[in-house]
Tab-separated table of C-alpha atoms and ligand atoms in Angstrom:
chain	number	residue	atom	x	y	z
A	252	UNK	CA	13.026	-13.442	-36.922
A	253	UNK	CA	12.549	-11.441	-33.785
A	254	UNK	CA	11.813	-12.990	-30.676
A	255	UNK	CA	8.451	-12.552	-29.253
A	256	UNK	CA	7.537	-10.887	-25.746
A	257	UNK	CA	4.052	-11.457	-24.550
A	258	UNK	CA	2.218	-8.632	-23.060
A	259	UNK	CA	0.129	-9.517	-20.079
A	260	UNK	CA	-2.063	-6.240	-19.118
A	261	UNK	CA	-3.019	-5.908	-15.499
A	262	UNK	CA	-4.713	-2.520	-15.759
A	263	UNK	CA	-8.048	-4.008	-14.611
A	264	UNK	CA	-6.412	-6.049	-11.679
A	265	UNK	CA	-3.291	-4.487	-10.261
A	266	UNK	CA	-4.040	-1.212	-11.898
A	267	UNK	CA	-7.380	-1.065	-10.627
A	268	UNK	CA	-6.330	-1.371	-6.934
A	269	UNK	CA	-5.472	2.327	-6.691
A	270	UNK	CA	-7.831	3.768	-3.959
A	271	UNK	CA	-10.842	5.491	-5.422
A	272	UNK	CA	-9.969	4.502	-9.046
A	273	UNK	CA	-12.482	1.522	-9.035
A	274	UNK	CA	-14.228	0.847	-12.486
A	275	UNK	CA	-17.682	-0.490	-12.959
A	276	UNK	CA	-18.258	-3.730	-15.091
A	277	UNK	CA	-19.300	-1.627	-18.094
A	278	UNK	CA	-16.069	0.513	-17.881
A	279	UNK	CA	-14.047	-2.675	-17.497
A	280	UNK	CA	-15.571	-4.073	-20.757
A	281	UNK	CA	-14.735	-0.921	-22.642
A	282	UNK	CA	-11.064	-1.100	-21.457
A	283	UNK	CA	-10.805	-4.903	-22.133
A	284	UNK	CA	-12.157	-4.447	-25.753
A	285	UNK	CA	-9.652	-1.607	-26.387
A	286	UNK	CA	-6.801	-3.839	-24.882
A	287	UNK	CA	-7.796	-6.554	-27.264
A	288	UNK	CA	-7.656	-3.861	-30.260
A	289	UNK	CA	-4.276	-2.791	-28.962
A	290	UNK	CA	-2.977	-6.324	-29.348
A	291	UNK	CA	-2.191	-7.428	-25.690
A	292	UNK	CA	-1.668	-11.083	-25.412
A	293	UNK	CA	-3.193	-11.617	-21.799
A	294	UNK	CA	-5.788	-9.426	-19.947
A	295	UNK	CA	-5.792	-9.962	-16.048
A	296	UNK	CA	-9.420	-9.257	-15.713
A	297	UNK	CA	-9.556	-9.421	-11.910
A	298	UNK	CA	-9.361	-11.288	-8.573
A	299	UNK	CA	-12.705	-13.218	-8.658
A	300	UNK	CA	-12.941	-14.331	-5.104
A	301	UNK	CA	-12.078	-10.692	-3.808
A	302	UNK	CA	-15.699	-9.489	-4.441
A	303	UNK	CA	-18.962	-10.047	-6.374
A	304	UNK	CA	-18.166	-7.017	-8.476
A	305	UNK	CA	-14.817	-8.524	-9.666
A	306	UNK	CA	-16.247	-11.943	-10.298
A	307	UNK	CA	-18.827	-10.345	-12.301
A	308	UNK	CA	-16.386	-8.375	-14.189
A	309	UNK	CA	-14.379	-11.414	-15.091
A	310	UNK	CA	-17.424	-13.233	-16.357
A	311	UNK	CA	-18.377	-10.276	-18.576
A	312	UNK	CA	-15.021	-9.737	-19.866
A	313	UNK	CA	-14.530	-13.440	-20.677
A	314	UNK	CA	-17.630	-13.067	-22.734
A	315	UNK	CA	-16.745	-9.676	-24.535
A	316	UNK	CA	-13.288	-10.618	-25.567
A	317	UNK	CA	-12.173	-13.119	-28.236
A	318	UNK	CA	-8.444	-13.245	-28.915
A	319	UNK	CA	-6.419	-12.493	-25.738
A	320	UNK	CA	-6.072	-15.191	-22.782
A	321	UNK	CA	-8.361	-13.898	-19.862
A	322	UNK	CA	-6.599	-14.453	-16.557
A	323	UNK	CA	-8.038	-14.595	-13.048
A	324	UNK	CA	-5.788	-14.054	-9.928
A	325	UNK	CA	-6.043	-16.303	-6.943
A	326	UNK	CA	-4.079	-16.923	-3.634
A	327	UNK	CA	-2.660	-20.487	-3.367
A	328	UNK	CA	-5.988	-21.464	-1.869
A	329	UNK	CA	-8.371	-24.059	-3.385
A	330	UNK	CA	-11.649	-21.971	-2.813
A	331	UNK	CA	-10.067	-19.110	-4.729
A	332	UNK	CA	-9.036	-21.432	-7.678
A	333	UNK	CA	-12.595	-22.872	-7.632
A	334	UNK	CA	-14.133	-19.260	-7.883
A	335	UNK	CA	-11.741	-18.175	-10.643
A	336	UNK	CA	-12.554	-21.280	-12.585
A	337	UNK	CA	-16.188	-20.363	-12.282
A	338	UNK	CA	-15.682	-16.818	-13.291
A	339	UNK	CA	-13.590	-17.781	-16.473
A	340	UNK	CA	-16.168	-20.370	-17.535
A	341	UNK	CA	-16.936	-18.269	-20.708
A	342	UNK	CA	-13.310	-17.341	-21.709
A	343	UNK	CA	-12.200	-18.736	-24.980
A	344	UNK	CA	-8.597	-18.757	-23.738
A	345	UNK	CA	-8.143	-18.996	-19.981
A	346	UNK	CA	-5.475	-18.712	-17.280
A	347	UNK	CA	-5.372	-19.142	-13.556
A	348	UNK	CA	-2.851	-16.935	-11.870
A	349	UNK	CA	-2.030	-18.310	-8.491
A	350	UNK	CA	0.671	-17.907	-6.212
A	351	UNK	CA	2.260	-17.335	-2.685
A	352	UNK	CA	4.738	-15.148	-0.977
A	353	UNK	CA	8.181	-16.501	-1.100
A	354	UNK	CA	10.474	-13.868	0.723
A	355	UNK	CA	11.631	-14.519	4.174
A	356	UNK	CA	9.506	-11.682	5.467
A	357	UNK	CA	6.398	-12.974	3.764
A	358	UNK	CA	6.907	-16.665	4.886
A	359	UNK	CA	7.535	-15.568	8.546
A	360	UNK	CA	5.303	-12.657	9.090
A	361	UNK	CA	2.351	-13.360	6.424
A	362	UNK	CA	2.177	-16.986	6.672
A	363	UNK	CA	3.846	-17.882	9.995
A	364	UNK	CA	5.440	-20.737	7.875
A	365	UNK	CA	8.603	-22.135	6.661
A	366	UNK	CA	10.350	-22.535	3.371
A	367	UNK	CA	9.484	-26.254	2.852
A	368	UNK	CA	5.760	-25.720	3.743
A	369	UNK	CA	5.574	-22.906	1.201
A	370	UNK	CA	6.866	-24.936	-1.614
A	371	UNK	CA	4.265	-27.693	-0.833
A	372	UNK	CA	1.496	-25.127	-0.815
A	373	UNK	CA	2.733	-23.608	-4.073
A	374	UNK	CA	3.023	-26.981	-5.820
A	375	UNK	CA	-0.558	-28.121	-4.382
A	376	UNK	CA	-2.130	-24.950	-5.807
A	377	UNK	CA	-0.641	-25.336	-9.121
A	378	UNK	CA	-1.653	-29.082	-9.392
A	379	UNK	CA	-5.191	-28.222	-8.276
A	380	UNK	CA	-5.374	-25.354	-10.944
A	381	UNK	CA	-4.098	-27.760	-13.568
A	382	UNK	CA	-7.258	-30.119	-13.019
A	383	UNK	CA	-9.393	-27.333	-14.590
A	384	UNK	CA	-7.163	-25.323	-16.769
A	385	UNK	CA	-4.092	-26.105	-18.968
A	386	UNK	CA	-2.648	-22.581	-18.656
A	387	UNK	CA	-1.456	-22.005	-15.042
A	388	UNK	CA	0.795	-19.062	-14.107
A	389	UNK	CA	2.537	-19.164	-10.763
A	390	UNK	CA	3.596	-15.938	-8.910
A	391	UNK	CA	6.309	-15.933	-6.496
A	392	UNK	CA	5.144	-12.832	-4.348
A	393	UNK	CA	7.970	-10.553	-3.439
A	394	UNK	CA	10.467	-12.647	-5.652
A	395	UNK	CA	12.474	-9.255	-5.646
A	396	UNK	CA	13.463	-9.848	-2.163
A	397	UNK	CA	13.483	-13.704	-2.202
A	398	UNK	CA	16.907	-15.237	-2.032
A	399	UNK	CA	17.903	-16.615	-5.592
A	400	UNK	CA	18.589	-20.015	-4.330
A	401	UNK	CA	15.304	-20.815	-2.621
A	402	UNK	CA	13.444	-18.843	-5.478
A	403	UNK	CA	15.051	-21.505	-7.913
A	404	UNK	CA	13.764	-24.311	-5.844
A	405	UNK	CA	10.191	-22.937	-5.629
A	406	UNK	CA	10.084	-22.180	-9.485
A	407	UNK	CA	11.622	-25.633	-10.261
A	408	UNK	CA	8.851	-27.389	-8.207
A	409	UNK	CA	6.038	-25.265	-9.777
A	410	UNK	CA	7.264	-25.862	-13.286
A	411	UNK	CA	7.428	-29.643	-12.606
A	412	UNK	CA	3.768	-29.373	-11.250
A	413	UNK	CA	2.667	-27.797	-14.637
A	414	UNK	CA	2.917	-24.188	-14.323
A	415	UNK	CA	3.256	-22.991	-17.761
A	416	UNK	CA	4.244	-19.246	-16.853
A	417	UNK	CA	6.292	-18.340	-13.749
A	418	UNK	CA	5.901	-14.740	-12.524
A	419	UNK	CA	8.886	-13.156	-10.693
A	420	UNK	CA	7.398	-9.937	-9.116
A	421	UNK	CA	9.204	-7.160	-7.535
A	422	UNK	CA	6.329	-6.760	-5.523
A	423	UNK	CA	7.817	-3.778	-3.462
A	424	UNK	CA	9.644	-2.087	-6.254
A	425	UNK	CA	12.855	-2.465	-4.472
A	426	UNK	CA	15.290	-4.310	-6.884
A	427	UNK	CA	18.023	-2.437	-8.861
A	428	UNK	CA	17.844	-3.225	-12.654
A	429	UNK	CA	21.172	-5.111	-12.543
A	430	UNK	CA	20.032	-7.233	-9.606
A	431	UNK	CA	16.684	-7.955	-10.987
A	432	UNK	CA	18.176	-8.934	-14.521
A	433	UNK	CA	20.580	-11.275	-12.647
A	434	UNK	CA	17.780	-12.717	-10.807
A	435	UNK	CA	16.227	-13.842	-14.134
A	436	UNK	CA	19.399	-14.964	-15.527
A	437	UNK	CA	19.982	-17.166	-12.413
A	438	UNK	CA	16.566	-18.875	-12.871
A	439	UNK	CA	17.313	-19.397	-16.512
A	440	UNK	CA	20.626	-21.050	-15.817
A	441	UNK	CA	19.714	-22.963	-12.561
A	442	UNK	CA	16.376	-24.158	-12.877
A	443	UNK	CA	15.672	-27.581	-14.314
A	444	UNK	CA	12.919	-27.617	-16.753
A	445	UNK	CA	12.638	-23.844	-17.084
A	446	UNK	CA	12.292	-24.166	-20.924
A	447	UNK	CA	8.811	-25.594	-20.238
A	448	UNK	CA	7.636	-22.312	-18.839
A	449	UNK	CA	7.556	-18.713	-19.888
A	450	UNK	CA	9.339	-16.337	-17.315
A	451	UNK	CA	7.205	-13.170	-16.666
A	452	UNK	CA	8.309	-10.003	-14.990
A	453	UNK	CA	6.005	-8.075	-12.856
A	454	UNK	CA	7.530	-4.671	-11.567
A	455	UNK	CA	6.452	-2.115	-9.268
A	456	UNK	CA	7.637	1.518	-9.532
A	457	UNK	CA	8.330	2.498	-5.912
A	458	UNK	CA	11.842	3.710	-6.738
A	459	UNK	CA	11.029	4.719	-10.285
A	460	UNK	CA	12.757	1.592	-11.820
A	461	UNK	CA	9.839	-0.572	-13.027
A	462	UNK	CA	10.489	-0.115	-16.697
A	463	UNK	CA	14.383	-0.380	-16.239
A	464	UNK	CA	13.833	-3.609	-14.161
A	465	UNK	CA	11.353	-4.898	-16.970
A	466	UNK	CA	13.962	-4.293	-19.634
A	467	UNK	CA	16.628	-5.832	-17.557
A	468	UNK	CA	14.420	-8.971	-17.095
A	469	UNK	CA	13.683	-9.185	-20.863
A	470	UNK	CA	17.398	-8.738	-21.838
A	471	UNK	CA	18.057	-11.822	-19.553
A	472	UNK	CA	15.571	-14.179	-20.708
A	473	UNK	CA	11.989	-13.238	-19.694
A	474	UNK	CA	9.415	-13.246	-22.254
A	475	UNK	CA	6.310	-12.052	-20.676
A	476	UNK	CA	5.949	-8.699	-18.980
A	477	UNK	CA	3.058	-7.566	-16.748
A	478	UNK	CA	2.096	-3.959	-17.305
A	479	UNK	CA	-0.627	-1.455	-17.006
A	480	UNK	CA	-1.935	1.625	-19.186
A	481	UNK	CA	-0.148	4.841	-17.954
A	482	UNK	CA	1.637	2.742	-15.378
A	483	UNK	CA	-1.452	2.940	-12.973
A	484	UNK	CA	-1.233	0.636	-10.028
A	485	UNK	CA	-1.071	0.894	-6.323
A	486	UNK	CA	1.512	3.186	-4.704
A	487	UNK	CA	3.802	4.427	-7.404
A	488	UNK	CA	2.142	2.015	-9.912
A	489	UNK	CA	3.285	-0.718	-12.355
A	490	UNK	CA	5.426	-0.729	-15.448
A	491	UNK	CA	3.946	1.219	-18.042
A	492	UNK	CA	2.752	-0.872	-21.073
A	493	UNK	CA	3.251	1.910	-23.571
A	494	UNK	CA	6.975	2.526	-22.360
A	495	UNK	CA	7.832	-1.208	-22.862
A	496	UNK	CA	6.054	-1.446	-26.153
A	497	UNK	CA	7.837	1.715	-27.441
A	498	UNK	CA	11.220	0.737	-26.290
A	499	UNK	CA	11.041	-2.477	-28.063
A	500	UNK	CA	9.672	-0.849	-31.152
A	501	UNK	CA	12.428	1.931	-31.090
A	502	UNK	CA	15.271	-0.290	-30.267
A	503	UNK	CA	15.434	-2.904	-33.121
A	504	UNK	CA	18.844	-4.070	-32.052
A	505	UNK	CA	17.332	-5.660	-29.068
A	506	UNK	CA	15.548	-8.086	-31.389
A	507	UNK	CA	12.479	-8.486	-29.283
A	508	UNK	CA	8.886	-7.689	-30.395
A	509	UNK	CA	5.449	-7.399	-29.187
A	510	UNK	CA	1.961	-7.638	-30.936
A	511	UNK	CA	0.992	-4.063	-29.630
A	512	UNK	CA	-0.462	-1.827	-32.498
A	513	UNK	CA	1.304	1.318	-31.134
A	514	UNK	CA	-1.196	3.707	-32.991
A	515	UNK	CA	-3.890	2.758	-30.477
A	516	UNK	CA	-1.772	3.668	-27.348
A	517	UNK	CA	-2.593	7.366	-27.237
A	518	UNK	CA	-6.433	6.907	-27.196
A	519	UNK	CA	-6.555	4.060	-24.786
A	520	UNK	CA	-4.183	6.057	-22.400
A	521	UNK	CA	-6.704	8.957	-22.242
A	522	UNK	CA	-9.623	6.523	-22.050
A	523	UNK	CA	-8.046	4.991	-18.961
A	524	UNK	CA	-7.214	8.246	-17.471
A	525	UNK	CA	-10.693	9.512	-17.798
A	526	UNK	CA	-12.414	6.349	-16.549
A	527	UNK	CA	-10.219	5.915	-13.557
A	528	UNK	CA	-10.052	9.584	-12.787
A	529	UNK	CA	-6.452	9.663	-12.895
A	530	UNK	CA	-4.867	12.427	-14.697
A	531	UNK	CA	-1.709	11.685	-16.767
A	532	UNK	CA	1.424	13.470	-15.644
A	533	UNK	CA	2.280	16.099	-18.222
A	534	UNK	CA	5.834	14.837	-18.439
A	535	UNK	CA	5.046	11.258	-18.551
A	536	UNK	CA	7.001	9.158	-20.977
A	537	UNK	CA	5.254	8.520	-24.316
A	538	UNK	CA	1.673	9.740	-23.338
A	539	UNK	CA	2.269	12.874	-21.354
A	540	UNK	CA	0.707	16.190	-22.795
A	541	UNK	CA	4.430	17.356	-23.053
A	542	UNK	CA	6.067	14.056	-24.251
A	543	UNK	CA	6.414	15.617	-27.873
A	544	UNK	CA	6.228	19.384	-26.985
A	545	UNK	CA	9.660	20.889	-27.853
A	546	UNK	CA	9.769	24.334	-26.239
A	547	UNK	CA	13.444	25.585	-26.497
A	548	UNK	CA	14.114	27.559	-29.442
A	549	UNK	CA	17.160	25.333	-30.562
A	550	UNK	CA	14.956	22.206	-30.247
A	551	UNK	CA	12.179	23.690	-32.203
A	552	UNK	CA	14.562	24.866	-35.046
A	553	UNK	CA	15.939	21.420	-35.225
A	554	UNK	CA	12.613	19.671	-35.356
A	555	UNK	CA	11.235	21.964	-38.070
A	556	UNK	CA	14.424	21.104	-40.161
A	557	UNK	CA	14.215	17.332	-39.518
A	558	UNK	CA	12.089	15.623	-36.788
A	559	UNK	CA	15.023	12.986	-36.096
A	560	UNK	CA	17.142	15.924	-34.797
A	561	UNK	CA	15.237	15.760	-31.383
A	562	UNK	CA	12.474	13.184	-31.750
A	563	UNK	CA	13.206	9.603	-31.253
A	564	UNK	CA	9.563	8.592	-31.733
A	565	UNK	CA	7.194	9.842	-34.505
A	566	UNK	CA	4.094	11.054	-32.404
A	567	UNK	CA	1.772	9.440	-35.060
A	568	UNK	CA	3.285	6.079	-34.101
A	569	UNK	CA	1.477	6.320	-30.736
A	570	UNK	CA	-1.741	7.494	-32.531
A	571	UNK	CA	-1.125	11.385	-31.851
A	572	UNK	CA	-2.037	12.947	-35.145
A	573	UNK	CA	-1.231	16.411	-35.437
A	574	UNK	CA	-3.970	16.687	-38.076
A	575	UNK	CA	-6.493	15.341	-35.978
A	576	UNK	CA	-10.090	16.019	-37.204
A	577	UNK	CA	-11.829	18.911	-35.028
A	578	UNK	CA	-15.485	18.506	-34.667
A	579	UNK	CA	-17.933	21.416	-34.417
A	580	UNK	CA	-21.678	21.868	-33.561
A	581	UNK	CA	-22.476	20.876	-37.126
A	582	UNK	CA	-20.663	17.427	-37.112
A	583	UNK	CA	-23.158	14.530	-36.897
A	584	UNK	CA	-23.466	11.447	-34.967
A	585	UNK	CA	-21.411	9.428	-37.428
A	586	UNK	CA	-18.493	11.813	-37.399
A	587	UNK	CA	-18.404	11.415	-33.680
A	588	UNK	CA	-18.404	7.768	-33.773
A	589	UNK	CA	-15.729	7.677	-36.459
A	590	UNK	CA	-13.533	9.958	-34.416
A	591	UNK	CA	-13.821	7.982	-31.254
A	592	UNK	CA	-13.194	4.744	-33.064
A	593	UNK	CA	-9.971	6.166	-34.428
A	594	UNK	CA	-9.120	7.193	-30.662
A	595	UNK	CA	-9.950	3.390	-29.773
A	596	UNK	CA	-13.225	4.112	-27.959
A	597	UNK	CA	-16.112	1.943	-29.116
A	598	UNK	CA	-19.463	3.007	-27.565
A	599	UNK	CA	-22.739	1.031	-27.414
A	600	UNK	CA	-25.534	2.763	-29.510
A	601	UNK	CA	-27.040	4.002	-26.272
A	602	UNK	CA	-23.943	5.317	-24.802
A	603	UNK	CA	-23.027	7.045	-28.048
A	604	UNK	CA	-26.426	8.904	-28.145
A	605	UNK	CA	-25.595	10.241	-24.581
A	606	UNK	CA	-22.338	11.256	-25.475
A	607	UNK	CA	-23.500	12.974	-28.637
A	608	UNK	CA	-25.908	14.995	-26.656
A	609	UNK	CA	-23.135	16.020	-24.325
A	610	UNK	CA	-20.945	16.850	-27.302
A	611	UNK	CA	-23.699	19.213	-28.626
A	612	UNK	CA	-24.065	20.790	-25.277
A	613	UNK	CA	-20.267	21.483	-25.273
A	614	UNK	CA	-20.260	22.489	-29.005
A	615	UNK	CA	-22.521	25.215	-28.094
A	616	UNK	CA	-20.253	26.711	-25.714
A	617	UNK	CA	-16.824	25.886	-27.469
A	618	UNK	CA	-16.379	26.358	-30.993
A	619	UNK	CA	-13.847	23.361	-31.794
A	620	UNK	CA	-13.921	20.168	-30.168
A	621	UNK	CA	-10.734	18.149	-30.286
A	622	UNK	CA	-9.779	14.747	-29.223
A	623	UNK	CA	-9.122	15.337	-25.706
A	624	UNK	CA	-12.530	16.966	-25.298
A	625	UNK	CA	-14.221	13.684	-26.953
A	626	UNK	CA	-12.208	11.272	-24.644
A	627	UNK	CA	-13.489	13.347	-21.687
A	628	UNK	CA	-17.053	13.130	-22.936
A	629	UNK	CA	-17.149	9.548	-23.778
A	630	UNK	CA	-16.102	8.660	-20.262
A	631	UNK	CA	-18.532	10.824	-18.736
A	632	UNK	CA	-21.989	9.581	-18.379
A	633	UNK	CA	-21.964	8.505	-14.760
A	634	UNK	CA	-24.473	11.044	-13.496
A	635	UNK	CA	-27.379	9.017	-14.829
A	636	UNK	CA	-27.399	6.629	-11.927
A	637	UNK	CA	-26.488	9.294	-9.437
A	638	UNK	CA	-28.745	9.429	-6.384
A	639	UNK	CA	-27.943	13.051	-5.764
A	640	UNK	CA	-28.248	15.294	-8.715
A	641	UNK	CA	-27.452	19.063	-9.371
A	642	UNK	CA	-30.579	20.830	-10.333
A	643	UNK	CA	-29.204	24.348	-10.402
A	644	UNK	CA	-26.273	26.437	-9.335
A	645	UNK	CA	-26.056	30.252	-9.200
A	646	UNK	CA	-22.854	31.989	-7.997
A	647	UNK	CA	-22.049	35.796	-7.564
A	648	UNK	CA	-18.366	36.461	-7.290
A	649	UNK	CA	-15.957	39.196	-8.282
A	650	UNK	CA	-13.886	41.864	-6.805
A	651	UNK	CA	-15.249	43.885	-3.868
A	652	UNK	CA	-18.202	41.489	-3.262
A	653	UNK	CA	-18.443	38.539	-0.967
A	654	UNK	CA	-18.877	35.231	-2.920
A	655	UNK	CA	-22.233	33.815	-2.454
A	656	UNK	CA	-23.958	30.713	-4.150
A	657	UNK	CA	-27.370	29.145	-4.270
A	658	UNK	CA	-27.789	25.475	-5.021
A	659	UNK	CA	-30.708	23.131	-5.799
A	660	UNK	CA	-30.416	19.298	-5.489
A	661	UNK	CA	-32.386	16.433	-6.471
A	662	UNK	CA	-32.058	13.706	-3.947
A	663	UNK	CA	-33.908	10.512	-5.039
A	664	UNK	CA	-36.742	12.595	-6.440
A	665	UNK	CA	-37.132	15.303	-3.570
A	666	UNK	CA	-35.892	18.705	-4.178
A	667	UNK	CA	-33.716	20.954	-1.899
A	668	UNK	CA	-32.381	24.463	-1.972
A	669	UNK	CA	-29.723	26.216	-0.123
A	670	UNK	CA	-27.443	29.289	-0.094
A	671	UNK	CA	-24.178	30.206	1.407
A	672	UNK	CA	-21.188	32.546	1.367
A	673	UNK	CA	-17.583	31.514	0.976
A	674	UNK	CA	-13.883	32.874	0.550
A	675	UNK	CA	-14.376	32.112	-3.282
A	676	UNK	CA	-17.068	30.832	-5.587
A	677	UNK	CA	-16.143	27.223	-5.287
A	678	UNK	CA	-16.025	27.412	-1.511
A	679	UNK	CA	-19.535	29.317	-1.366
A	680	UNK	CA	-20.949	26.618	-3.744
A	681	UNK	CA	-19.579	23.652	-1.568
A	682	UNK	CA	-20.815	25.418	1.650
A	683	UNK	CA	-24.344	25.516	0.217
A	684	UNK	CA	-24.055	21.933	-0.667
A	685	UNK	CA	-23.099	21.077	2.840
A	686	UNK	CA	-26.167	23.173	4.065
A	687	UNK	CA	-28.156	20.501	2.328
A	688	UNK	CA	-26.032	17.358	2.811
A	689	UNK	CA	-25.108	17.414	6.431
A	690	UNK	CA	-22.611	14.599	6.600
A	691	UNK	CA	-18.904	14.852	7.731
A	692	UNK	CA	-17.094	15.564	4.601
A	693	UNK	CA	-13.583	17.038	4.123
A	694	UNK	CA	-12.092	17.850	0.890
A	695	UNK	CA	-8.604	16.368	0.652
A	696	UNK	CA	-7.682	17.045	-2.948
A	697	UNK	CA	-8.817	19.315	-5.631
A	698	UNK	CA	-7.311	19.828	-9.179
A	699	UNK	CA	-8.448	21.732	-12.063
A	700	UNK	CA	-6.916	21.153	-15.468
A	701	UNK	CA	-7.747	22.591	-18.735
A	702	UNK	CA	-7.949	20.141	-21.517
A	703	UNK	CA	-6.324	22.005	-24.528
A	704	UNK	CA	-5.953	25.777	-24.143
A	705	UNK	CA	-8.082	28.880	-24.514
A	706	UNK	CA	-10.555	30.742	-22.165
A	707	UNK	CA	-13.342	28.723	-23.702
A	708	UNK	CA	-11.768	25.311	-22.767
A	709	UNK	CA	-13.257	22.713	-20.716
A	710	UNK	CA	-12.018	22.304	-17.267
A	711	UNK	CA	-11.472	18.932	-15.833
A	712	UNK	CA	-11.904	18.731	-12.181
A	713	UNK	CA	-10.618	15.672	-9.857
A	714	UNK	CA	-11.581	15.682	-6.218
A	715	UNK	CA	-11.040	13.647	-3.229
A	716	UNK	CA	-13.377	13.783	-0.236
A	717	UNK	CA	-12.895	12.036	3.109
A	718	UNK	CA	-15.976	10.537	4.671
A	719	UNK	CA	-16.238	8.471	7.606
A	720	UNK	CA	-12.353	7.523	7.408
A	721	UNK	CA	-12.723	6.555	3.666
A	722	UNK	CA	-11.460	8.551	0.730
A	723	UNK	CA	-14.026	9.039	-2.283
A	724	UNK	CA	-12.856	10.308	-5.726
A	725	UNK	CA	-15.053	12.280	-8.052
A	726	UNK	CA	-14.579	13.873	-11.476
A	727	UNK	CA	-16.306	16.154	-13.730
A	728	UNK	CA	-15.755	18.337	-16.784
A	729	UNK	CA	-17.423	21.596	-17.711
A	730	UNK	CA	-16.671	24.752	-19.472
A	731	UNK	CA	-17.736	26.371	-16.230
A	732	UNK	CA	-15.107	25.388	-13.602
A	733	UNK	CA	-17.147	26.272	-10.634
A	734	UNK	CA	-20.059	23.876	-11.942
A	735	UNK	CA	-17.430	21.305	-12.706
A	736	UNK	CA	-16.029	21.626	-9.276
A	737	UNK	CA	-19.621	21.184	-7.688
A	738	UNK	CA	-20.381	18.333	-9.931
A	739	UNK	CA	-17.153	16.545	-8.976
A	740	UNK	CA	-17.939	16.928	-5.305
A	741	UNK	CA	-21.497	15.502	-6.035
A	742	UNK	CA	-19.766	12.559	-7.915
A	743	UNK	CA	-18.017	11.837	-4.574
A	744	UNK	CA	-21.041	12.002	-2.397
A	745	UNK	CA	-22.772	9.597	-4.749
A	746	UNK	CA	-20.197	7.080	-3.862
A	747	UNK	CA	-20.920	7.178	-0.158
A	748	UNK	CA	-22.789	4.274	1.153
A	749	UNK	CA	-26.025	6.180	1.689
A	750	UNK	CA	-26.910	9.797	1.300
B	128	KIV	O1	2.998	-7.288	-6.977
B	128	KIV	C1	2.680	-8.533	-6.828
B	128	KIV	O2	3.424	-9.325	-6.355
B	128	KIV	C2	1.318	-8.953	-7.435
B	128	KIV	C3	1.049	-10.396	-7.426
B	128	KIV	C4	-0.388	-10.733	-6.885
B	128	KIV	C5	1.187	-11.022	-8.965
B	128	KIV	O3	0.597	-8.103	-7.976
B	129	ZN	ZN1	1.641	-6.201	-8.317
C-alpha cells in the first residue's frame, strides 16, 4: 500500500497574504467548501489574532466544513493561542499552528534573544496549546536557514512537549532541493522521538524551487506538505497544491499518495483566481491556459495519433473536459447550477439567482457561454455592496476624433455626472471619473485579458490603483472592455476607506 501524504492547504492564510488579494468571509467559505470537496486534509483558515475579519473567517469556516482539520495560526504567544482556541470553537477537527523563528538572523534581529531562550519559548507555547487541543503543529520559522544541529534540538524539544506535527518552513525560499531534502533526512535521523510527529514541508518560491524542495522533503521522510491553490502567496508564492498532487499521481514509482480528487483541480484553480483577482499565468504548470495546448505541428501530429506521445497528464484528470457543456441564452437556472457544480462551485440560492441574471445579460451579448465565463460570473457579484456605482458610461472614440467620455455615478444614493477627454477611450473615461472623485489616485497596473477567443468575448480587467500610499486591486469582466476598465477602477475606489 502506498504511503499517505497529508495535504495542508494554506490558500486562506499564507496565500491570502498577497497585497490586494484579500477575500471576504463569504468568499473564504466558498473556497473552504471547495477545498473540502477537493479532498485536502487540513485547511489553514487564518491567523485569528491578526484581525477581527480573520477571526470571524476561522469561526465561520469551522462551522461550514466537516471533514478536514481546521487550523489557526499563532505566534508562540499565549494571547494568540487563546484567541485561536476561541476561533476554532466550532471546528469538528481542530489544530493550533504555533511557532517561532529559529534562524540566527530571526533570533538576533527579530527577538533580540538567544538559542536557549527560543527553545524555552517554543516548548512553552506548545505546552500551552496542548492544554486546549490535542493536535498542535509547531513551525520553526526560517528553518531553511537554521543550522541543522540546532534545528534538531528545537524539534526534539517541541515533540517532547507534545507537538503532533513539526513544520520546517523554507520561509525565504532560499534552500536548494538537495539541501532541503538533506535537512529533513537529518531530522529523521537525529531527532529522538521524531516518529511521534509528522514532518511537514512549507516552501516559498522566491527562487522558483518551492515544488522541487517540497518533493525533496517528501522523498526524505516528510509526510505533510503545506501548499496553496495556483501557488498563490506573498512575493513569489508558495508551493502549488496542483503541482504536488499531479506529481504524486503521475509518478506511481514514488509510492506516495494524497487524498486529492484531481478532477476538482481546474475548477477550484479558476475560482481562486477570480475571487482573488489573481490571473493564472498562461504557462503555469497543470492549470495554465497553455498547459495542454500543443502548438508545434510535430507535437499536434503526435498527440492526434496517440496522446501519450507528448502529454504526460490527461487533461480530464484535472477536470478539463474538452467536451464541456456550452450554455446559451436558452439554458435554465438548473443547467447553470449543474455546470457550476461540475466546476466545483456551489452557490447559495441567492447568489445563484444573481449569477443567473448576470449569465442572461452576458448570453444576450455572447452566443456560447463556456466554463471560463461561468467561473468569472460566479465570482463577480461584489458590486452589490459598492458605495460608488456606475450609472452610465458613454464614450466616443475612433480615428480622427478626440476620445471623449461622459460618466454618471451613484455615490451612496446621490447622482453625479462629468465628461472629459483623454488619449484613448479608457483614459477619457477615467479622467471623467476623476472629475467626480477628486481623490489622489494613480493607476499602477492595468491588464485586459480575453477569457477564450473571438471578438464577442468577455474581457477581464485587473487594475491596481495607488491611493494615499496604499495599493488597491479591482476587477471586472464585460464584453465591453472600456466599461470593464471603468468598473474595475470603481472596484478599487470602493475599497478606499471613505469616498
Ligand atoms: O513561511 C513561513 O515561515 C510561514 C510560517 C508562519 C508557517 O508561513
Ligand atoms: Zn509561509
